[in-house]
C-alpha positions as MATLAB code, in Angstrom:
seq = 'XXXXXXXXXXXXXXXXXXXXXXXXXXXXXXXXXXXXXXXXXXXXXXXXXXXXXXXXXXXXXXXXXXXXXXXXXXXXXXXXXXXXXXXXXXXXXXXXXXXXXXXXXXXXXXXXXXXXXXXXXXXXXXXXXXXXXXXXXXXXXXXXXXXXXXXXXXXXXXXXXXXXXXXXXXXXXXXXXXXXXXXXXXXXXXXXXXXXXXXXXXXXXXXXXXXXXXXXXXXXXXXXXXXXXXXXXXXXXXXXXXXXXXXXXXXXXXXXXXXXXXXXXXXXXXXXXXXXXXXXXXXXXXXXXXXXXXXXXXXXXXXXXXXXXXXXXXXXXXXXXXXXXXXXXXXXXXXXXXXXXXXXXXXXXXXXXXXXXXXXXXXXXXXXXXXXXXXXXXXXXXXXXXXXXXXXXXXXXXXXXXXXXXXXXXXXXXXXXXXXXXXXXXXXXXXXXXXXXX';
ca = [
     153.521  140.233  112.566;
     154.669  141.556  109.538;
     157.866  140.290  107.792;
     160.074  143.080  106.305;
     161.091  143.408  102.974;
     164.744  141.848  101.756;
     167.619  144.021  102.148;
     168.990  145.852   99.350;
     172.673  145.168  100.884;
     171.451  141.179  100.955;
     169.033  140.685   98.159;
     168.999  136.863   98.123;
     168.102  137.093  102.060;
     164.581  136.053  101.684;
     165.803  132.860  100.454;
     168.537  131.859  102.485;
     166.389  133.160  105.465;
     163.059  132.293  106.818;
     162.808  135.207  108.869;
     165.698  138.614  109.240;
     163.786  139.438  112.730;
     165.775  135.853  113.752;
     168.908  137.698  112.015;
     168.206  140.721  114.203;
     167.685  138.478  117.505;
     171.222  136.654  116.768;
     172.786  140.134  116.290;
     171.148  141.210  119.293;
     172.657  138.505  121.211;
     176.155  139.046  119.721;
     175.967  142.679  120.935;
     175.021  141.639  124.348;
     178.321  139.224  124.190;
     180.703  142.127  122.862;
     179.187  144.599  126.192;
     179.970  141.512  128.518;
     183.347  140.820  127.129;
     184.451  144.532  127.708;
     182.721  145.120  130.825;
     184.434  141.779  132.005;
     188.225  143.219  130.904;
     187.537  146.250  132.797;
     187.064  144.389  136.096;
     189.681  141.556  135.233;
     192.710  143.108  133.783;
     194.633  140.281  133.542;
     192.119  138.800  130.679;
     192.233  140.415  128.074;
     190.035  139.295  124.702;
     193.062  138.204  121.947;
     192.237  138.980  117.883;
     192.018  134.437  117.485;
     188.691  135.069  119.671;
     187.775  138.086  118.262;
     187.795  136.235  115.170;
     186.284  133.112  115.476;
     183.517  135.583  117.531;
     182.748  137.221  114.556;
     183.055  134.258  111.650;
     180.591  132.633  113.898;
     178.507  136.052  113.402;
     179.002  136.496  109.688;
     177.727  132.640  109.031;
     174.091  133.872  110.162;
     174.175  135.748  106.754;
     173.697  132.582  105.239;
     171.735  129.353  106.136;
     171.357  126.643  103.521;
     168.163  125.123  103.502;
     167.336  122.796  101.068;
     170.488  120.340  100.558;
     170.839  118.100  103.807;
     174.878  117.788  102.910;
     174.936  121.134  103.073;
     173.725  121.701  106.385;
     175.395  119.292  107.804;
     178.551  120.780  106.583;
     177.474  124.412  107.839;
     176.589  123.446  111.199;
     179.225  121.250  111.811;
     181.791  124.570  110.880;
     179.688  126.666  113.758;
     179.471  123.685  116.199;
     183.823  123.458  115.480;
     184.143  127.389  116.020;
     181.959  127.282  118.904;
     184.196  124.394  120.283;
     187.158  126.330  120.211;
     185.955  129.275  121.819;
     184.632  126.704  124.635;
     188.475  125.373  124.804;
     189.763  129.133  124.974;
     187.560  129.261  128.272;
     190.498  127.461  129.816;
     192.667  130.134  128.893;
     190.776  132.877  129.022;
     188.052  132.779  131.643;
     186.332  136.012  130.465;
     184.709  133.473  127.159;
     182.875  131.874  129.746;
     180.504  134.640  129.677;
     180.147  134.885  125.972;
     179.728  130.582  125.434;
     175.765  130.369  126.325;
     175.295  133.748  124.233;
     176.811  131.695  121.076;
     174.841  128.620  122.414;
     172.030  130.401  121.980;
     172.833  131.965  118.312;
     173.226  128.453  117.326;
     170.478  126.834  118.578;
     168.236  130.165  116.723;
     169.927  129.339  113.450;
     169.279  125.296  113.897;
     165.638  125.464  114.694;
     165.539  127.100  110.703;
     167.662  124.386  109.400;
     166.677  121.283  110.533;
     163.390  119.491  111.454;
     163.055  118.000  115.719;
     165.463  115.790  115.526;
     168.159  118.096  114.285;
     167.359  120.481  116.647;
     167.860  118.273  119.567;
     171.266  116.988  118.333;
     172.435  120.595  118.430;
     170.845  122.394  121.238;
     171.925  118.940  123.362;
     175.727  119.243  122.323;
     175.193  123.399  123.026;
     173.831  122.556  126.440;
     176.024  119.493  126.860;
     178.984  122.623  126.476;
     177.825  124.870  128.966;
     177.106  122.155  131.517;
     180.849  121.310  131.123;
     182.206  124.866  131.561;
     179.885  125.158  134.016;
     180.928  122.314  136.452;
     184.701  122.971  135.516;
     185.103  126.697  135.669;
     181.912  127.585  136.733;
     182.811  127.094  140.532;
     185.943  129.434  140.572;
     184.297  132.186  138.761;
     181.157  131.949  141.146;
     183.581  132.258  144.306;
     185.945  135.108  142.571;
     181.949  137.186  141.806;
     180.603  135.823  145.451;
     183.504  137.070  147.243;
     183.105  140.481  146.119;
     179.758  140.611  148.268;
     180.517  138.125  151.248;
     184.076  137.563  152.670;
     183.920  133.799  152.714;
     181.027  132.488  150.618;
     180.677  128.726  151.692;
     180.555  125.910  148.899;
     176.551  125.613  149.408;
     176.261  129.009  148.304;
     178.614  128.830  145.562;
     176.624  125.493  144.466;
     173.763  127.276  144.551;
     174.768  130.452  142.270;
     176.292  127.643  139.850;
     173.046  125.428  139.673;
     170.906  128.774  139.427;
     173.008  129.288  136.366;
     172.507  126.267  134.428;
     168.603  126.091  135.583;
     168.655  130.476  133.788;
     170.773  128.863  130.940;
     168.102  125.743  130.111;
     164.790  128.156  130.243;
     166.567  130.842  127.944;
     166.987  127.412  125.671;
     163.343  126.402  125.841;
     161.976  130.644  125.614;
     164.521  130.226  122.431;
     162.952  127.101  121.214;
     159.520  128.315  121.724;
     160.030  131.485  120.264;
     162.090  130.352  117.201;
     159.112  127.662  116.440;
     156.429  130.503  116.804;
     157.667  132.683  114.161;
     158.560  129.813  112.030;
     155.121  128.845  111.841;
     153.845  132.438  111.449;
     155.846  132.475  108.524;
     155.017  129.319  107.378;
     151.254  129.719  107.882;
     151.681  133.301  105.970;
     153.802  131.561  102.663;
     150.424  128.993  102.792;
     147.818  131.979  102.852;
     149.675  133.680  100.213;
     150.016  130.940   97.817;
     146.445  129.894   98.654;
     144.942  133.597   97.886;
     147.050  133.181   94.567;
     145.348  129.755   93.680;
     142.092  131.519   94.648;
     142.836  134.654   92.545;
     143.547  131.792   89.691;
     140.498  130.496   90.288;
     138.239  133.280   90.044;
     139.614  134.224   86.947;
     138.854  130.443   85.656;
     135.206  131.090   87.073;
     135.227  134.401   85.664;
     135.837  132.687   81.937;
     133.492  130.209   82.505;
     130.875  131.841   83.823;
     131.492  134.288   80.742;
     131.553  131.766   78.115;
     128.072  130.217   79.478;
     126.510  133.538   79.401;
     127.988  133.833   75.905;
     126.579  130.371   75.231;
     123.084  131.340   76.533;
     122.743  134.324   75.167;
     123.431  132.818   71.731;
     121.160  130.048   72.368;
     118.001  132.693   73.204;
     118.858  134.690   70.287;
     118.830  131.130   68.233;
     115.644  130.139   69.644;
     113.582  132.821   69.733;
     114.954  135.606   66.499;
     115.783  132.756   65.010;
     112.271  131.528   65.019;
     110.372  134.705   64.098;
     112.983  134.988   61.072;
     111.862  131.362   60.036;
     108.389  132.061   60.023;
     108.954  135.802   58.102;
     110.608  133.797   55.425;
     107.983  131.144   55.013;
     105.487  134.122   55.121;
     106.971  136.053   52.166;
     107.551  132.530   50.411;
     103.966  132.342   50.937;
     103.520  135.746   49.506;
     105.468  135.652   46.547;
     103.211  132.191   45.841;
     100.393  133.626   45.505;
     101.141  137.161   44.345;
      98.819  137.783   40.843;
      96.581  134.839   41.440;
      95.259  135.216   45.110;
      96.068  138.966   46.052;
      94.090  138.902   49.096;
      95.914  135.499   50.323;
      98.860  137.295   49.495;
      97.941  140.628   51.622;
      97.142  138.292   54.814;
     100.598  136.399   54.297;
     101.989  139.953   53.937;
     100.371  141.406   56.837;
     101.614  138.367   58.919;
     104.981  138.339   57.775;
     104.783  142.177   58.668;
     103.752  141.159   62.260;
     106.862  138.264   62.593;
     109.050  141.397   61.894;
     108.224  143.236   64.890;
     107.987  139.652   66.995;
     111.615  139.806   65.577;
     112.580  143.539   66.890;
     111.308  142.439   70.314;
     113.140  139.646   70.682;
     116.313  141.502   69.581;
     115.248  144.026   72.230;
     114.952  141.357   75.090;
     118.186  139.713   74.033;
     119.879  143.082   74.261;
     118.384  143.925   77.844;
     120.022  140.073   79.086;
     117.432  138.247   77.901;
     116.045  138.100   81.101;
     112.157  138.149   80.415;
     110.148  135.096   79.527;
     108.484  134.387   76.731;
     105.238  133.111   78.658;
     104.833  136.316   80.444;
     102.061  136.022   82.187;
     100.730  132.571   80.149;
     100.754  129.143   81.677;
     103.662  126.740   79.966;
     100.319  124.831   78.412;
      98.956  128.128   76.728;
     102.425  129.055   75.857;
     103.734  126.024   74.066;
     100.054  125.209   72.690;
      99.734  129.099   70.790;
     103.496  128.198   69.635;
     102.001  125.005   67.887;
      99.243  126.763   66.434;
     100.969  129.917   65.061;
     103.955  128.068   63.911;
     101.655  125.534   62.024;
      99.414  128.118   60.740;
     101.039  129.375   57.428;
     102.389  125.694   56.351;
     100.328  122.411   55.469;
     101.774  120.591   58.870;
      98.759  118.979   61.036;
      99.723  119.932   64.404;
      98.606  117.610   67.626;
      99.705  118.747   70.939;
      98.648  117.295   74.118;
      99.912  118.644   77.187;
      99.542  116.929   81.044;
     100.937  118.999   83.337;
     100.277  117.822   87.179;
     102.939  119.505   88.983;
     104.274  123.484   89.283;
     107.205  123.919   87.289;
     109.820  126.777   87.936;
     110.323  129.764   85.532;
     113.974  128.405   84.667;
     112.411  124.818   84.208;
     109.232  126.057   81.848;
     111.753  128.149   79.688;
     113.658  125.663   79.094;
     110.965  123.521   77.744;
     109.356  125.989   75.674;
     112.776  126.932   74.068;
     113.455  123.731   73.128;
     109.605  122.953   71.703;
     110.429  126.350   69.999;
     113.449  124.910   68.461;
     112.203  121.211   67.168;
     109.269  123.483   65.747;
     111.448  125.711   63.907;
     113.621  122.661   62.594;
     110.191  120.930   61.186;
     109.706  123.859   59.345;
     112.514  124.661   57.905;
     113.967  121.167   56.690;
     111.171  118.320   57.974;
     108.997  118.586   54.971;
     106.498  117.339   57.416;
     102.554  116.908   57.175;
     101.960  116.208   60.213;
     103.325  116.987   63.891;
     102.732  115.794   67.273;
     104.149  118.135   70.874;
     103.741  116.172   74.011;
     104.395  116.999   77.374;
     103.730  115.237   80.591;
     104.976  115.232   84.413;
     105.617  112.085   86.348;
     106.664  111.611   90.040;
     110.254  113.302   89.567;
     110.722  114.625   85.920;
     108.848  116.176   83.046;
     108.962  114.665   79.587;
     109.016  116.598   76.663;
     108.463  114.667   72.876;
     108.504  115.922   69.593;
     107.656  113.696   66.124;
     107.222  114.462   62.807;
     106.841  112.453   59.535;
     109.067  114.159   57.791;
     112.177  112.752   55.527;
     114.319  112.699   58.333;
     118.025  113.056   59.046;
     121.286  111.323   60.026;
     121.683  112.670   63.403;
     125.841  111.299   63.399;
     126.538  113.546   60.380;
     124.594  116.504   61.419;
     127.364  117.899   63.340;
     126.808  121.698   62.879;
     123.283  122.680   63.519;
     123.311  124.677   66.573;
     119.772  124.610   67.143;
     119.952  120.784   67.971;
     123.815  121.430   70.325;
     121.337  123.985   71.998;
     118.530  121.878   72.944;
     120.706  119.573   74.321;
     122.608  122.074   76.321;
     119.321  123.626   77.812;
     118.874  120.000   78.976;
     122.541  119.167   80.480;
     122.042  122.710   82.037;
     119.140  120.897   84.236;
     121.071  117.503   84.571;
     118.108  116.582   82.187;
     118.918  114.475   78.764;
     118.011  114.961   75.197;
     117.627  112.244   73.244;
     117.424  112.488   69.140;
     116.420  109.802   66.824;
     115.789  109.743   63.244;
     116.666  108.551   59.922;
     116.401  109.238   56.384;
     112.450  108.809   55.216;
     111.385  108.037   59.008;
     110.895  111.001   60.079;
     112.240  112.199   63.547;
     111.591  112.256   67.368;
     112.870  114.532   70.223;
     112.675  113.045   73.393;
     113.546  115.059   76.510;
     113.857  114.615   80.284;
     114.095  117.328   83.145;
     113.717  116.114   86.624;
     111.942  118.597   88.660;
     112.982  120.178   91.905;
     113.873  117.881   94.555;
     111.291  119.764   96.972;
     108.281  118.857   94.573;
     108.571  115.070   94.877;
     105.011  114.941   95.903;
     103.617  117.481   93.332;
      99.981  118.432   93.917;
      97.574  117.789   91.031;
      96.724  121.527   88.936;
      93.002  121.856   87.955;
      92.138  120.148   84.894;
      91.654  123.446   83.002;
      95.514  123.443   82.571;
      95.391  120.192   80.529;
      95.334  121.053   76.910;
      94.349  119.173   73.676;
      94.836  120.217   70.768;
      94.063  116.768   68.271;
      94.584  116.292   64.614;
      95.153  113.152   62.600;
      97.415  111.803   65.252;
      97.939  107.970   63.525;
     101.373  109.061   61.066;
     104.129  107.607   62.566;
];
């Protein structure tokens, strides 16, 4: 069902009413009392309808405009105004015996217009007193207006009959109550149900746009971490290259012209990885290399222009997943490059390994070391350790000034790989040096 919108003529009905199709049944129902009450003075022309009726018939009509809703006082206040109407016009029965076909219209009106102002209880309290009304008309006057309306078909209707006509009447006047209350609830809860969908597809429309930012900012985050890792990288190495060049320019030209040469290569290393960060940054560095080949070539070419001593030993016993090997090589990328470029290191050691439910991933060096509290700005260690929390792995950092420093990371593997099966022993790689420096 689908509510209409508020009317220009009532602009604040939406709020003072749940639903105007309620509005259009208690109208409805008004009508049908204004056709009875004129039909009835046709046949009875000694009742007539006076304006005091007329009046209180339409105040009682005009209140539906407005239902309060929210303050309890109020509605008590409002409904005890109707219910005091409504008792008059019951009272004006005894005068006027045409009202008696207009009271279980109104009954009805005011039992619509409870059901959207109170909860149960209040409901009960009114629709009792409502029926409590039309029981009494009905057992008072009921009985002379059934003979008069009997009479017209039968020449002397007998009390059974009349009793019968009058109990048929109060049975029709308690299921148009319950239809009423039935009815009154459905569309209630329609509407209810309808204010909940629409204020939960707003939350969810809030929601995507939170996910929307978030999801943003970690691409953001990720795509400045890649370009970190790997241009940043290749630019390390070009610089220690030309530093290299510049060195031994004049004294060892053809030193000079293989520094050169490399250097020349780290530029287009550079270009590509600006290309692959462009294009999402979607393809691996590996390619088509094992993590041990990957991260052992890494050690090598990284060490091969500067006087570190690399040692890398690599144990890998268990398939990793493309997101999980990435990871580590990006962050063995990253220590590297920081050895480089501040460390002032001899001597280097890369060691991974795979246990029952995680791999470990350690870098040292014996370099002079670093207050990890104060370095608060490097991205390239706030990266590694956000690869890591990406995984629900950990990245642990410890150094000092002279000491040199170790990386130590965790990532637990896939839950489905808790009983990894060994690799051939071709993937384990050594590659020793002086490995007694730390």
């Amino acid at each position: 069902m689908v509510l209409n919108p508020p009317s220009r003529l009532f602009p604040d009905l939406t709020v003072t009413r749940p639903l105007r199709i309620l509005l259009h049944i208690e109208w409805i129902l008004l009508s049908m009392g204004v056709l009875v009450s004129i039909t009835a003075m046709v046949f009875h022309r000694t009742f007539q309808v006076t304006w005091l009726e007329l009046l209180l018939f339409g105040l009682i009509g005009v209140m539906g405009l407005y239902l309060p809703l929210t303050q309890c006082r109020a509605k008590i206040l409002y409904t005890a105004i109707e219910l005091s109407l409504f008792g008059i016009l019951v009272l004006r029965c005894f005068d006027n015996p045409l009202m008696v076909r207009i009271i279980p219209l109104l009954g009805l009106v005011i039992i619509i217009r409870s059901c959207q102002i109170f909860h149960t209880r209040g409901r009960l309290v009114v629709a009792g007193i409502t029926f409590s009304s039309h029981l009494f008309l009905s057992l008072t006057l009921g009985q002379t207006a059934m003979s008069r309306n009997l009479s017209r078909l039968m020449s002397t209707p007998e009390a059974w009959q009349v009793s019968v006509f009058q109990t048929n009447a109060i049975i029709l006047f308690t299921l148009a109550l319950l239809f009423v209350f039935l009815l009154v609830d459905a569309l209630l809860s329609l509407h209810r149900n309808q204010q909940k969908l629409e204020s939960a597809h707003g939350q969810l429309q809030q929601y995507a746009l939170q996910v929307e930012g978030q999801a943003a900012l970690q691409e953001r985050n990720r795509i400045a971490r890649e370009i970190h890792d790997s241009l940043g990288h290749s630019l390390t190495a070009q610089t220690i290259l030309l530093e290299n060049v510049l060195l031994f320019w004049g004294q060892d030209n053809g030193r000079a012209k293989s520094y050169l040469l490399e250097a020349k290569d780290s530029s287009y290393q550079a270009l590509k990885e600006v290309s692959r960060a462009v294009a999402a940054l979607r393809d691996s560095p590996q390619t088509d290399k094992s993590l041990q080949v990957a991260i052992t070539e890494l050690v090598n070419k990284v060490c091969q222009s500067t006087p570190i001593t690399p040692a890398c030993e690599i144990n890998i016993t268990a398939p990793l997943s493309d997101e999980l090997s990435l990871t580590a090589y990006r962050i063995v990328q990253e220590a590297l490059t920081n050895v480089v470029k501040h460390a002032q290191a001899t001597q280097l050691s890369v060691q991974l390994s795979t246990k029952p439910q995680s791999l470990y991933v350690e870098v040292l060096d014996n370099g002079k070391g670093f207050d990890p509290s104060k370095n608060t700005t490097g991205f390239g260690l706030r990266g590694m350790k956000e690869r890591a929390i990406a995984l629900s792995g950990t990245c642990q950092i410890w150094s000092a000034s002279g000491t040199g420093c170790r990386i130590s990371v965790v990532l637990p593997l896939p839950q489905t790989l808790e009983s990894p099966l060994p690799l051939p022993n071709s993937n384990s790689v050594s590659v020793t040096g002086d490995q007694n420096f730390i």
